[in-house]
Short mmCIF file of C-alpha atoms in Angstrom, two decimals:
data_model
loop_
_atom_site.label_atom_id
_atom_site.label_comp_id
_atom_site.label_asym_id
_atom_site.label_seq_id
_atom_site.Cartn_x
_atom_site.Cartn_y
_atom_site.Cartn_z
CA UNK I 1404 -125.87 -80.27 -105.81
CA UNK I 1405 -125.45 -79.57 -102.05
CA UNK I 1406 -128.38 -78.94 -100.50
CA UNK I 1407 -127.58 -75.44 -97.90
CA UNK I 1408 -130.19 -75.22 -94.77
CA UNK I 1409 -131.28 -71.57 -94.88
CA UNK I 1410 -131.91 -70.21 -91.62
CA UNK I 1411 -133.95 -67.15 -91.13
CA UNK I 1412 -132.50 -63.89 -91.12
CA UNK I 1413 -131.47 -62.51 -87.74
CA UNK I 1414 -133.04 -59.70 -86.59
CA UNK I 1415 -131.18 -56.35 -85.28
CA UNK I 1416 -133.00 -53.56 -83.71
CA UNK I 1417 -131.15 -49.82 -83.49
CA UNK I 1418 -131.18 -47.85 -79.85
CA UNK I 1419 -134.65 -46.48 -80.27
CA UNK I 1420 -135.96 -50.19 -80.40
CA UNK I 1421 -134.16 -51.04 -77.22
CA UNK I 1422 -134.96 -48.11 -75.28
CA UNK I 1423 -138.46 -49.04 -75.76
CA UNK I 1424 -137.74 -52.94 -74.43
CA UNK I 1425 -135.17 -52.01 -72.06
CA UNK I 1426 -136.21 -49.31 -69.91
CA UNK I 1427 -132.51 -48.89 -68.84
CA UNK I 1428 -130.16 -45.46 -69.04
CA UNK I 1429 -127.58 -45.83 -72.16
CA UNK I 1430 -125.03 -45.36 -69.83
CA UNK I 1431 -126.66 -48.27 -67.52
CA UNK I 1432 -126.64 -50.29 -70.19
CA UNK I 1433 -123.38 -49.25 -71.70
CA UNK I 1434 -122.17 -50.48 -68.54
CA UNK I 1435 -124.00 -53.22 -68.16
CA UNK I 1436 -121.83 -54.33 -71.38
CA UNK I 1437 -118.59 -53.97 -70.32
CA UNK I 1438 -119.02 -56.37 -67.61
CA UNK I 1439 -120.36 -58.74 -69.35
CA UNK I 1440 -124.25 -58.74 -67.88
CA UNK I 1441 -125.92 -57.70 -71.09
CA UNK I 1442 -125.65 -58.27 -74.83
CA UNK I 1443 -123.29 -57.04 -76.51
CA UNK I 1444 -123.77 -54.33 -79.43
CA UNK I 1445 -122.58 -54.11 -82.98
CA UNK I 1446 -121.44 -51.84 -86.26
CA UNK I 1447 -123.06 -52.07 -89.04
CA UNK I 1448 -121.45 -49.10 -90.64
CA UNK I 1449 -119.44 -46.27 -88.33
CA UNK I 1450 -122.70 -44.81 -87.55
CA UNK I 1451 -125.02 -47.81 -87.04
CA UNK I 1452 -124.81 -49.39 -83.68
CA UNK I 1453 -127.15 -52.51 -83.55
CA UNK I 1454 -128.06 -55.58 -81.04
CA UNK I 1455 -129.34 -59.25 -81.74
CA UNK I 1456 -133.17 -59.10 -80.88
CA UNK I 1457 -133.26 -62.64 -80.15
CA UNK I 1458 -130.44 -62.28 -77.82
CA UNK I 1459 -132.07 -58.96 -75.40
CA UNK I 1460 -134.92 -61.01 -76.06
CA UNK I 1461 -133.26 -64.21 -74.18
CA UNK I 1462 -131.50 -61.77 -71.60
CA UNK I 1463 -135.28 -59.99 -70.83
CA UNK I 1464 -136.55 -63.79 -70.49
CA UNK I 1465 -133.64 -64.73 -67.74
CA UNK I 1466 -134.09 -61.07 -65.76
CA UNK I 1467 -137.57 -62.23 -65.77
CA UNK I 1468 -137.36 -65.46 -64.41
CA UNK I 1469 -135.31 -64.62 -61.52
CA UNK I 1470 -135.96 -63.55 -58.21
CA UNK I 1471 -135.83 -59.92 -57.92
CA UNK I 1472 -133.62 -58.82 -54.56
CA UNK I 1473 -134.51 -55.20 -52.93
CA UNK I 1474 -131.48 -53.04 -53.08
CA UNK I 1475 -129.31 -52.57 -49.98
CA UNK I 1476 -130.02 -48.67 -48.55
CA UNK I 1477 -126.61 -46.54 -47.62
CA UNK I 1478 -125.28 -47.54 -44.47
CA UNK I 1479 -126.13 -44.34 -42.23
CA UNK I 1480 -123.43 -45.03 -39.55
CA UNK I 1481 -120.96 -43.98 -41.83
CA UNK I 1482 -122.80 -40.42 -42.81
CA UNK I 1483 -120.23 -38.13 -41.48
CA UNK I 1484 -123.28 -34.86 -42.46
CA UNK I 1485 -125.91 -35.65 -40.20
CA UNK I 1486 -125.41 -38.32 -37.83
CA UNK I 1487 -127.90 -40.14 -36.21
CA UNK I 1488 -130.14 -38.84 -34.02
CA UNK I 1489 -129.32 -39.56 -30.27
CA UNK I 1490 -125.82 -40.42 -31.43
CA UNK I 1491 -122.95 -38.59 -29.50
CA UNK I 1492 -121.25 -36.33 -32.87
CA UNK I 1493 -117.84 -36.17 -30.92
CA UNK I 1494 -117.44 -40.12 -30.88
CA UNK I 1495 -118.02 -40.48 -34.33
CA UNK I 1496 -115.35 -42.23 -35.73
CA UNK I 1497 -113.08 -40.68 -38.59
#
């Protein structure tokens, strides 16, 4: 007889589980799949949508571990509504 390794059963967790891991917008996240930056969900009937635990798991330990960077503010030079103060409005460019 051939002896089969058994490996433990994966784990899936529904939308309700990852909202409360991921505190990210569906549509963020939704997003987030379609490029490619977060793991990817799956059916388990037409109304089930499910994700690997161990994999958000892995993708929550590598956001972790990197550096966070500030996000870049608007550029206000190109506001076109209210200009900078002390800026001449009629040589704004168009």
């Amino acid at each position: 007889m051939h002896a089969r390794a058994i490996s433990s059963p994966r784990k899936s967790i529904r939308r309700r589980q990852l909202r409360e891991m991921v505190p990210l917008a569906d549509s963020t996240i939704y997003e987030m799949e379609q490029r490619g930056e977060f793991p990817r969900r799956f059916c388990l009937s037409p109304r089930c949508v499910v994700w690997d635990q161990a994999e958000v798991e892995a993708w929550l330990e590598e956001r972790r571990s990197k550096p966070s960077m500030p996000a870049r503010g608007p550029d206000v030079r190109q506001r076109r509504a209210r200009p900078i103060k002390g800026q001449d409005p009629a040589r704004t460019t168009a």
